[in-house]
mmCIF file of C-alpha atoms in Angstrom:
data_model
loop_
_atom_site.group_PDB
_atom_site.id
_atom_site.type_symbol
_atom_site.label_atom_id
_atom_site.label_comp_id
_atom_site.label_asym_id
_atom_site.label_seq_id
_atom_site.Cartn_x
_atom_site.Cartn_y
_atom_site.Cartn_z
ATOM 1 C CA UNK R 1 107.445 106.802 86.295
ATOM 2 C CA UNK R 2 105.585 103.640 84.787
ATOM 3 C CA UNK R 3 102.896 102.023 86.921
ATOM 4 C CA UNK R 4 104.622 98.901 88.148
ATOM 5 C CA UNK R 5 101.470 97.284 88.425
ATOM 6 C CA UNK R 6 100.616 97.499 84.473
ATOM 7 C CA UNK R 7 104.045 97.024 83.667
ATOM 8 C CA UNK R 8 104.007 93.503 85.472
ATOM 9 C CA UNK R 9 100.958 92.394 83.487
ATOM 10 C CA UNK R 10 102.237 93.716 80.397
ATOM 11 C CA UNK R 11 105.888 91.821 80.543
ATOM 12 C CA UNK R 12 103.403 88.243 81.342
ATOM 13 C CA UNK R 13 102.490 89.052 77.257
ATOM 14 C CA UNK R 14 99.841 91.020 75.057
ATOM 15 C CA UNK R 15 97.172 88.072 75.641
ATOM 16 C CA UNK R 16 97.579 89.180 79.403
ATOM 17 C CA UNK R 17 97.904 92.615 78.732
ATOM 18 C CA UNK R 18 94.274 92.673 76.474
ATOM 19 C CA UNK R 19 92.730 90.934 79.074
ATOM 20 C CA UNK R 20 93.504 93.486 81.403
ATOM 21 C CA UNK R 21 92.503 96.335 79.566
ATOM 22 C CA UNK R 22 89.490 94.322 78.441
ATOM 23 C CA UNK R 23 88.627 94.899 82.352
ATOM 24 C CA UNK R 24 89.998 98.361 83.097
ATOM 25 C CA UNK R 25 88.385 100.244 79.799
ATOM 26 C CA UNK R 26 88.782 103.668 81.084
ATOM 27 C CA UNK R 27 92.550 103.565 82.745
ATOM 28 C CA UNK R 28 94.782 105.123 81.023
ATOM 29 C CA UNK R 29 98.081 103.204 80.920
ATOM 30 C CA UNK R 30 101.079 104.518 82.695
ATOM 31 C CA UNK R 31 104.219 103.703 81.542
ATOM 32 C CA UNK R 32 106.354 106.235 81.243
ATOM 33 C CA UNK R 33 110.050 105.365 80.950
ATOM 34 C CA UNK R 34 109.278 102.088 80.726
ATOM 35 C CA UNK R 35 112.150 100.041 79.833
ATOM 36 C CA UNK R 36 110.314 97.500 77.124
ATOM 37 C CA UNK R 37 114.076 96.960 74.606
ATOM 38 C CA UNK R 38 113.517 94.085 72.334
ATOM 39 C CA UNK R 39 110.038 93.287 73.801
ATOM 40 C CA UNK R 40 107.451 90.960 71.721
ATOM 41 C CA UNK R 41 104.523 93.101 71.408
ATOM 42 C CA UNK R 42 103.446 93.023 67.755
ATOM 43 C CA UNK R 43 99.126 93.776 68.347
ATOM 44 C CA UNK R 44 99.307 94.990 71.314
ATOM 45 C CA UNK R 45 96.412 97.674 72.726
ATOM 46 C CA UNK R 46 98.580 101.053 73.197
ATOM 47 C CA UNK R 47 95.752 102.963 72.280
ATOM 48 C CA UNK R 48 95.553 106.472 74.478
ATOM 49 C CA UNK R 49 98.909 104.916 76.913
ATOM 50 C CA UNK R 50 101.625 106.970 77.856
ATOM 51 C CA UNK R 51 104.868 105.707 76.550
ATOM 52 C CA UNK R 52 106.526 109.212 76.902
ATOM 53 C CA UNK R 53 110.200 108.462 77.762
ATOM 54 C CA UNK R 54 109.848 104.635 77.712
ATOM 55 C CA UNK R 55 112.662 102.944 75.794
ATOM 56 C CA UNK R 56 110.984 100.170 73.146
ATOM 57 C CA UNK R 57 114.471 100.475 70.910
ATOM 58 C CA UNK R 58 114.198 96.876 68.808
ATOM 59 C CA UNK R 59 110.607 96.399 69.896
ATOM 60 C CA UNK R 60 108.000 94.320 67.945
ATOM 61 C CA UNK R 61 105.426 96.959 67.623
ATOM 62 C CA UNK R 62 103.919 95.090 64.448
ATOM 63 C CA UNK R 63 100.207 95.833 63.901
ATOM 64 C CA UNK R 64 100.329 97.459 67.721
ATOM 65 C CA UNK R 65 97.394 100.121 68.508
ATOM 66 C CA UNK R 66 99.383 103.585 69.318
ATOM 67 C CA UNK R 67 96.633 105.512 68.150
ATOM 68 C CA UNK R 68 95.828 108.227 70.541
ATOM 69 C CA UNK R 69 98.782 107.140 72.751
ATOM 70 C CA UNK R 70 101.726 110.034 73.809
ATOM 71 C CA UNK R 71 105.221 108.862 72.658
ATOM 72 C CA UNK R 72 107.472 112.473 72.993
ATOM 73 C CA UNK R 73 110.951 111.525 73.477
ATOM 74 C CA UNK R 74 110.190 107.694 73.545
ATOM 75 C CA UNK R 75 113.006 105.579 72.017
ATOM 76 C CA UNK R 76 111.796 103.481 69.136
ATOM 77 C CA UNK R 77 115.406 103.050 67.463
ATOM 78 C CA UNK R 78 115.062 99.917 64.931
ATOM 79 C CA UNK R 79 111.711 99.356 66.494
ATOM 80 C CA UNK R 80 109.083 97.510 63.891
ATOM 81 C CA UNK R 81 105.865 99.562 63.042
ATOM 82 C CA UNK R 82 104.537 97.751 60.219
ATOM 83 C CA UNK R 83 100.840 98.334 59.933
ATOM 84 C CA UNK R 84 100.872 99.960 63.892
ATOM 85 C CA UNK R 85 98.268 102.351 64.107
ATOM 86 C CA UNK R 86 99.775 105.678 64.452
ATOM 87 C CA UNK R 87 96.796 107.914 64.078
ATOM 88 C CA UNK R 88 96.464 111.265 66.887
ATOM 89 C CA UNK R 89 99.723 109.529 68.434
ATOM 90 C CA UNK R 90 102.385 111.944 69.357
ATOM 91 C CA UNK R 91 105.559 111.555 68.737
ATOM 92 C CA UNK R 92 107.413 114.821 68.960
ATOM 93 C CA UNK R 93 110.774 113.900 69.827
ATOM 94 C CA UNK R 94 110.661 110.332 69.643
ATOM 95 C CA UNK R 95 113.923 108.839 67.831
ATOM 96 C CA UNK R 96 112.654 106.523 65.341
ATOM 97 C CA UNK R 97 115.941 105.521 64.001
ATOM 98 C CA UNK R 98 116.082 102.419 61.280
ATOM 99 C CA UNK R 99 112.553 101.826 62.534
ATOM 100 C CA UNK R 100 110.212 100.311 60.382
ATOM 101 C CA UNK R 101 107.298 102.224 59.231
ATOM 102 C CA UNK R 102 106.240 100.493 56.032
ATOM 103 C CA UNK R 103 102.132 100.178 56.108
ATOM 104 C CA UNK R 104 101.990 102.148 59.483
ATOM 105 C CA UNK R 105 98.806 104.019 59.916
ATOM 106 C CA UNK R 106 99.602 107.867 59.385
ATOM 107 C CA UNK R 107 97.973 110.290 58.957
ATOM 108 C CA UNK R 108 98.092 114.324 59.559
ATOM 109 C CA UNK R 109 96.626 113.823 63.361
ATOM 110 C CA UNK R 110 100.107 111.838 63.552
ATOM 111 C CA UNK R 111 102.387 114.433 65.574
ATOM 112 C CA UNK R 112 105.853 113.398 63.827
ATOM 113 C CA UNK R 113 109.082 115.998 63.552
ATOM 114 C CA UNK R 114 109.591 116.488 59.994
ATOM 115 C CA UNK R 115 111.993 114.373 59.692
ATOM 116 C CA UNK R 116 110.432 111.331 60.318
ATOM 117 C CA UNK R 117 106.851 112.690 58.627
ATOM 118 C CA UNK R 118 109.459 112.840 55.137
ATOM 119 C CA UNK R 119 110.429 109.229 55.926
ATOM 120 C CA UNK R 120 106.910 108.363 55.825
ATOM 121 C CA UNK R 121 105.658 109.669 52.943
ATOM 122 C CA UNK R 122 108.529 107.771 51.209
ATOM 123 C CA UNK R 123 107.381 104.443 52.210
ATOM 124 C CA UNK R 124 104.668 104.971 50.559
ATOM 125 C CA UNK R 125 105.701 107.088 47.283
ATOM 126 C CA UNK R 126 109.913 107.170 46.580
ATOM 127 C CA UNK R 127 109.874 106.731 42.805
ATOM 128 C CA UNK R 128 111.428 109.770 41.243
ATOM 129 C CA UNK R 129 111.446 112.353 44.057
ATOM 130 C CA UNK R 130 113.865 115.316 44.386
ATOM 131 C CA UNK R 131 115.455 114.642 47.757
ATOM 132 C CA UNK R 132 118.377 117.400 47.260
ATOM 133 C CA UNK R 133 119.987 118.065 51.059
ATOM 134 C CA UNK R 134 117.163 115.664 52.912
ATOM 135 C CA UNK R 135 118.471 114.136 56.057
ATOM 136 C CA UNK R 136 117.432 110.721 55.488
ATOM 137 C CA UNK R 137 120.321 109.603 58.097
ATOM 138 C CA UNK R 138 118.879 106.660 60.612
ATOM 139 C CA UNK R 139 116.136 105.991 58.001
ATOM 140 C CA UNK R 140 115.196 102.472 57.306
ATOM 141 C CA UNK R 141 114.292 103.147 53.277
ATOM 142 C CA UNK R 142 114.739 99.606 53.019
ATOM 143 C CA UNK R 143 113.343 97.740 49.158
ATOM 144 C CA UNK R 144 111.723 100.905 48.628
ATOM 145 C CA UNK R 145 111.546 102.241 44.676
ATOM 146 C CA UNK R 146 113.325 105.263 44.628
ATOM 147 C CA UNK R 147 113.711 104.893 40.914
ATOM 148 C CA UNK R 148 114.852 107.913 38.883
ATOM 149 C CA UNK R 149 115.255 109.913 42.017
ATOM 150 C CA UNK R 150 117.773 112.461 43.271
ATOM 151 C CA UNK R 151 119.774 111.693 46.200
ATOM 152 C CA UNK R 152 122.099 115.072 45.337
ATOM 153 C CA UNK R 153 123.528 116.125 49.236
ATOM 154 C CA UNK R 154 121.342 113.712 50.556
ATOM 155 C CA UNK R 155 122.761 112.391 54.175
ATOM 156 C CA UNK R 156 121.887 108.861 53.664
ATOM 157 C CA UNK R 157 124.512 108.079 56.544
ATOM 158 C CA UNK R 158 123.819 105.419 58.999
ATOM 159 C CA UNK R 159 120.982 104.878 56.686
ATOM 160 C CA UNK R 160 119.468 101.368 55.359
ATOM 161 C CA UNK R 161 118.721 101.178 51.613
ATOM 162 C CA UNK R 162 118.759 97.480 51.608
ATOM 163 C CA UNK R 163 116.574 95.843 48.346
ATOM 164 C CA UNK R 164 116.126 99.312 46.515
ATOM 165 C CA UNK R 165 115.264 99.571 43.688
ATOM 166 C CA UNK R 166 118.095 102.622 42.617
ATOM 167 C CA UNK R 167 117.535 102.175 38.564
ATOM 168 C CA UNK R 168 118.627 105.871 37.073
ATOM 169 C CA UNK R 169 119.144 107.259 40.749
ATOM 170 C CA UNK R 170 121.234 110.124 40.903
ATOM 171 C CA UNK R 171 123.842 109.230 43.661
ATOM 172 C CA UNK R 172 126.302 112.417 42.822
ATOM 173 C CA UNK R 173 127.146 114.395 46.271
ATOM 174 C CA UNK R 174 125.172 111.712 48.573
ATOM 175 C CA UNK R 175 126.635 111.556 51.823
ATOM 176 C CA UNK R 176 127.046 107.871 52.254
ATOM 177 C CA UNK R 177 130.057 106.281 54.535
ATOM 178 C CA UNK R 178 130.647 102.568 55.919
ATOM 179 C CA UNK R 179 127.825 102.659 58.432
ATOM 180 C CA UNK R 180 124.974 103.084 55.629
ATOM 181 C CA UNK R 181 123.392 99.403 54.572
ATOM 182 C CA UNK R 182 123.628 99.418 50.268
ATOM 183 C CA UNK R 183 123.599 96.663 48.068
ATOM 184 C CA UNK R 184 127.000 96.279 46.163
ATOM 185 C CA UNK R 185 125.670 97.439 43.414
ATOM 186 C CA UNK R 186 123.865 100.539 44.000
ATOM 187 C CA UNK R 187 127.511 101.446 45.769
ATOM 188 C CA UNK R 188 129.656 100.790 43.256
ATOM 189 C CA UNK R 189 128.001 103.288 41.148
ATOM 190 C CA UNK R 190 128.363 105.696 43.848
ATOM 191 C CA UNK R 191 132.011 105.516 44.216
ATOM 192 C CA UNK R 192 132.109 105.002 40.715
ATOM 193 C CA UNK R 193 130.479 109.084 40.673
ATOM 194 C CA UNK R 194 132.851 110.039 43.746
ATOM 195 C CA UNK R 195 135.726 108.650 42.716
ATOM 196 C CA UNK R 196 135.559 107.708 39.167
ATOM 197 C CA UNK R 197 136.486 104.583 37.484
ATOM 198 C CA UNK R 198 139.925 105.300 35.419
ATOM 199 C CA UNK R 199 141.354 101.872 34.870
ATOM 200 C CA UNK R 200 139.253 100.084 37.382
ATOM 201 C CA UNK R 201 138.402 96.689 36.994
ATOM 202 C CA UNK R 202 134.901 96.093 36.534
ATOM 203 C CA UNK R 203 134.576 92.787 34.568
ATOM 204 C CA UNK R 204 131.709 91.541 34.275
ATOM 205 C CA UNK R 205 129.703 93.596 36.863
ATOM 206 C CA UNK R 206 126.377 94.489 36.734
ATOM 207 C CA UNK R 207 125.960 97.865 36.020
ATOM 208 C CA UNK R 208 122.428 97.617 34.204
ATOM 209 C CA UNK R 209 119.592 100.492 34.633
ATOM 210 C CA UNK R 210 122.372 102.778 36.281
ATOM 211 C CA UNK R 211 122.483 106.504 36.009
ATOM 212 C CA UNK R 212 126.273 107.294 35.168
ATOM 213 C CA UNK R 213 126.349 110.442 33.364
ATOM 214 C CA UNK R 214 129.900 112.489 33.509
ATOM 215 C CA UNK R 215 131.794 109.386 34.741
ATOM 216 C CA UNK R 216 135.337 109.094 34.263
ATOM 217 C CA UNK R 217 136.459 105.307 33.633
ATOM 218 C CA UNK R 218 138.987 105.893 30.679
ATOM 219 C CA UNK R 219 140.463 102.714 30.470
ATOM 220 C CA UNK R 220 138.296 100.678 32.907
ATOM 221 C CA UNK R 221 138.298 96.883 32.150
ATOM 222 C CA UNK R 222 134.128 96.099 31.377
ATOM 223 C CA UNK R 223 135.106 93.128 29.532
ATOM 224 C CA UNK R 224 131.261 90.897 29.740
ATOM 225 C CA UNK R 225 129.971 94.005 31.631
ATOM 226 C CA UNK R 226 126.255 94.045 32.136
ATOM 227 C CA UNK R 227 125.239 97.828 31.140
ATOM 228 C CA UNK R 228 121.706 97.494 29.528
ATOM 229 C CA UNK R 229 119.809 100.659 29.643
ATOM 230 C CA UNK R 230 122.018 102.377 31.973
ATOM 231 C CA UNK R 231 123.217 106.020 30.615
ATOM 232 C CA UNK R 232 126.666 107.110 29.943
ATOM 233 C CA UNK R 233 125.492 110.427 28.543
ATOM 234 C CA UNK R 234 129.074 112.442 28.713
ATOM 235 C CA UNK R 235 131.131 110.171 30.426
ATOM 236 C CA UNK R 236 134.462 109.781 29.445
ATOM 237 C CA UNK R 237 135.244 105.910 28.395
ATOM 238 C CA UNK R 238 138.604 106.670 25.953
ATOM 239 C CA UNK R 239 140.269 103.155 25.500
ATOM 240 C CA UNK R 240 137.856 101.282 28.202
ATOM 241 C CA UNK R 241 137.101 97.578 27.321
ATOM 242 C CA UNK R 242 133.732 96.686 26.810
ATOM 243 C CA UNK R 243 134.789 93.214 24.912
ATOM 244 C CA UNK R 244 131.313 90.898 24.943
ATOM 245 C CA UNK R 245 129.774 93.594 27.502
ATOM 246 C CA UNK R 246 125.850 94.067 26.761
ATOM 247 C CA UNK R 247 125.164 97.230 26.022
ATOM 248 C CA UNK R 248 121.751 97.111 24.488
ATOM 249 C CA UNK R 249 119.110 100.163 25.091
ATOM 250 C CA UNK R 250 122.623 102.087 26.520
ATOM 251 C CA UNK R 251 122.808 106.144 26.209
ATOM 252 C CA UNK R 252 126.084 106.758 25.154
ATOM 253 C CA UNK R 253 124.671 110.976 24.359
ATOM 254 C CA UNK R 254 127.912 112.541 24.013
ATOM 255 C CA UNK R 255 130.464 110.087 25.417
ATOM 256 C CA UNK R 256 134.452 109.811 24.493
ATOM 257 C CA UNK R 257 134.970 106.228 23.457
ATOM 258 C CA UNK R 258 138.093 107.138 21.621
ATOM 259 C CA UNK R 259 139.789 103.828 21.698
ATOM 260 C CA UNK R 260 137.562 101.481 23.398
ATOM 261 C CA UNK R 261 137.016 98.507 22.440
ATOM 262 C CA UNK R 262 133.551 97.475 21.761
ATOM 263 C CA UNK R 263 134.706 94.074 20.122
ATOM 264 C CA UNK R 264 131.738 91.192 20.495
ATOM 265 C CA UNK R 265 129.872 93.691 22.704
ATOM 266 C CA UNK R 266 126.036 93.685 22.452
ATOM 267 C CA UNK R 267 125.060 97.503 21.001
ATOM 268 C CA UNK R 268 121.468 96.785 19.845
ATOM 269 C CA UNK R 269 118.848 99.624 20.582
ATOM 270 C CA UNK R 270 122.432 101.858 21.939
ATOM 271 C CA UNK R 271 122.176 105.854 21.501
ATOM 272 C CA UNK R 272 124.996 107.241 19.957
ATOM 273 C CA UNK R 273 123.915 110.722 19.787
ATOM 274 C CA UNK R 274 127.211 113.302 19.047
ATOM 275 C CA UNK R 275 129.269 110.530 20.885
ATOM 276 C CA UNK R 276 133.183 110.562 19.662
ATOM 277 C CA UNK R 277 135.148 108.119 18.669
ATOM 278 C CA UNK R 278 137.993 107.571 16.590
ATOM 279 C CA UNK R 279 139.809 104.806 14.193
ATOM 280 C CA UNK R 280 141.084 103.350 17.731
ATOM 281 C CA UNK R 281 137.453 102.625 18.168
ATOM 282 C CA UNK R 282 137.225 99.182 17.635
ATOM 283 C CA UNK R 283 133.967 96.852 16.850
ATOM 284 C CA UNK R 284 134.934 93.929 15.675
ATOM 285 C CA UNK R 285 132.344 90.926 16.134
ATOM 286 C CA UNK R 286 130.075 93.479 17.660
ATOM 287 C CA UNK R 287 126.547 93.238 17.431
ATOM 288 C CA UNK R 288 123.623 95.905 16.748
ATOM 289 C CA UNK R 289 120.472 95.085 15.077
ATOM 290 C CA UNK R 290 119.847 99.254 15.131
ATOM 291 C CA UNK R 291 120.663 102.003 17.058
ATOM 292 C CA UNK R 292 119.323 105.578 17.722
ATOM 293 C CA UNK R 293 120.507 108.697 16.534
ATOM 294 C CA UNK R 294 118.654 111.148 19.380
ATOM 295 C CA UNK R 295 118.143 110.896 22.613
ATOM 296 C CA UNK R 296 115.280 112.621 24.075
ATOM 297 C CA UNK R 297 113.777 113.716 27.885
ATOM 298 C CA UNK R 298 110.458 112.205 28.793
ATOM 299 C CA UNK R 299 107.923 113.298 31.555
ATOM 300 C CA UNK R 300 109.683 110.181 34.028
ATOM 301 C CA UNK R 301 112.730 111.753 35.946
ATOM 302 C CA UNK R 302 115.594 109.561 34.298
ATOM 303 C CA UNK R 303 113.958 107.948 31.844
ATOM 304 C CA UNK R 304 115.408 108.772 28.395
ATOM 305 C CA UNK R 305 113.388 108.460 25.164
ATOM 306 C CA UNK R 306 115.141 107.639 22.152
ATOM 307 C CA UNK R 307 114.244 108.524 18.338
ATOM 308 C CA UNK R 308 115.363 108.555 14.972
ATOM 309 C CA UNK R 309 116.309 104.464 14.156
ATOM 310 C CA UNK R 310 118.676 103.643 12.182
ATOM 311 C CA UNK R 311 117.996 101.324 10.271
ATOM 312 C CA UNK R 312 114.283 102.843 10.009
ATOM 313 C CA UNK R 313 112.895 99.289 9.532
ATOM 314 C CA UNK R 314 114.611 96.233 9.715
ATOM 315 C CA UNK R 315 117.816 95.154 11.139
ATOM 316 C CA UNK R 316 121.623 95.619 10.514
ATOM 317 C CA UNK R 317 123.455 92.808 8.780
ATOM 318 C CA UNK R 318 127.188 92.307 10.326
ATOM 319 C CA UNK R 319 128.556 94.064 7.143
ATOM 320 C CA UNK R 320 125.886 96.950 7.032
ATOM 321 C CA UNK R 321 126.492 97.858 10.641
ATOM 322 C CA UNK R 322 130.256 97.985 9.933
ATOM 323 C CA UNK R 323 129.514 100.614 7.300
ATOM 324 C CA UNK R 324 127.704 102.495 9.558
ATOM 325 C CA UNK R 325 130.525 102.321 12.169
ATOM 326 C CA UNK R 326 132.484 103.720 9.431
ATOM 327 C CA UNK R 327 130.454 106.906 8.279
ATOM 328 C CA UNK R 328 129.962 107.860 12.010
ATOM 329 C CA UNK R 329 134.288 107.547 11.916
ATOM 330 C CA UNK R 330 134.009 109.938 8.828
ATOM 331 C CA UNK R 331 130.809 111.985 10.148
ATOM 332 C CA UNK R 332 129.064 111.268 7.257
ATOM 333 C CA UNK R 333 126.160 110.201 9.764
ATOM 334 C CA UNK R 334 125.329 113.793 11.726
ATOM 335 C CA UNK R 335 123.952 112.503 14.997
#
């Protein structure tokens, strides 16, 4: 049990608490099972304490000195860490749910279950990892870059990926329900991969930098759609409308576009590598300075290079492009 002594300076604030520990240098605080929910105690000296069973769920632990201090099985559920100093602290069994760890000092004298020591690392590298079947559930991955990155199995339930950064992410198979915190965005193009998009209405969304390879949204309304440099590589857009969508800088590798209608959309710097379409196709008013015919893999984990410009130097005139609209029709252009 906590020393009721300590605990009854500690509750009168930190300023009372440093004082106190300013004068006893060589106690060693007591406070297990302390019950310290929601307390203020962002700097506060924890150094060497024992905090094992004490419940600090919602704390302010900001900038707080754990190092040294024994946490097993202490609840720290949504508690804020930011720059704490978590150095020799253990915290075997601790259930650091949605707690914020950004800037916390860690280090491999931290005693973390692996779970946690995984959330960690990503706060401070997330950009393009493989996190296939990770249990990130609880995790507060909040306005981290996870950019490029595979979320494949991933339980991301219960989860908060507020302010990400989720350009190319793949989000196929991620186990995320009503309880994990997403921007709109980032879940439409999940259920877009779940559930596909056949003759949803997406109008004018913002669908830019997405990863949605091998979706199915024949006939989806993208009418003023905002889909520059996402990739569409084999997804299946037969008689969607992309009227006065931007799709500049878009991979459209291998996608059906049989009967979509691409009239006034934006197709400058687009990929149409072996990408069908048919005299449905329609491109009226449509504009593209050049496209590409290939494109390539490059070292960055969703992150498409693209080759072979057509024109080679230059830029299409509204007639010239309609030509070339009509040789790819023909195949007389092999992409």
């Amino acid at each position: 049990m906590a020393d009721e002594e300590q605990l009854k300076i500690l509750r009168q604030g930190v300023p009372a608490w440093k004082m106190w520990r300013d004068r006893h240098p060589r106690t060693v605080p007591n406070l297990v099972g302390a019950s310290l929910r929601d307390a203020y105690l962002s700097g506060v000296d924890f150094a060497q304490a024992d905090l094992s069973g004490a419940d600090l769920s919602s704390a302010n632990l900001a900038g707080a000195n754990l190092s040294g201090a024994t946490c097993t099985r202490t609840q720290l559920v949504g508690a804020n860490l930011r720059e704490a100093d978590l150095r020799r602290t253990d915290l075997r069994g601790a259930n650091l749910g949605l707690a914020k760890l950004r800037g916390a000092r860690i280090d491999s004298s931290t005693q973390l279950d692996g779970k946690w020591k995984r959330v960690s690392e990503l706060s401070l590298a997330a950009v393009a990892r493989d996190l296939t079947g990770w249990d990130l559930s609880q995790a507060d991955l909040s306005y981290l870059n996870f950019a490029g990155s595979d979320f494949t199995d991933t339980n991301l339930r219960q989860s908060d990926l507020t302010g990400i950064d989720g350009s190319y992410v793949r989000w196929q198979k991620a186990q995320i329900d009503g309880s994990t915190r997403l921007d709109d965005k980032w879940r439409l193009v999940w259920t877009l991969h779940q559930d596909g998009g056949e003759d949803r209405n997406l109008q004018a969304m913002d669908l830019s930098f997405a990863d949605l390879t091998g979706v199915h949204m024949r006939g989806a309304i993208l009418q003023g759609c905002r889909l520059t440099f996402s990739n569409l590589a084999g997804a299946n857009l037969q008689g969607a409308d992309f009227r006065q969508a931007d799709l500049s800088f878009v991979d459209l590798r291998g996608a059906q576009v049989q009967g979509a209608n691409f009239c006034g959309a934006n197709l400058t710097g687009a990929c149409f590598q072996d990408w069908a379409l048919d005299s449905r196709s329609r491109f009226e008013e449509a504009t593209c300075r050049w496209f590409y015919r290939v494109s390539a893999a490059s070292s960055s984990p969703g992150v498409r290079v693209y080759r072979q410009r057509v024109p080679d130097r230059g830029e299409f005139s509204a007639e010239a492009f309609a030509s070339a609209i009509a040789m790819l029709r023909d195949s007389v252009i092999v992409l």
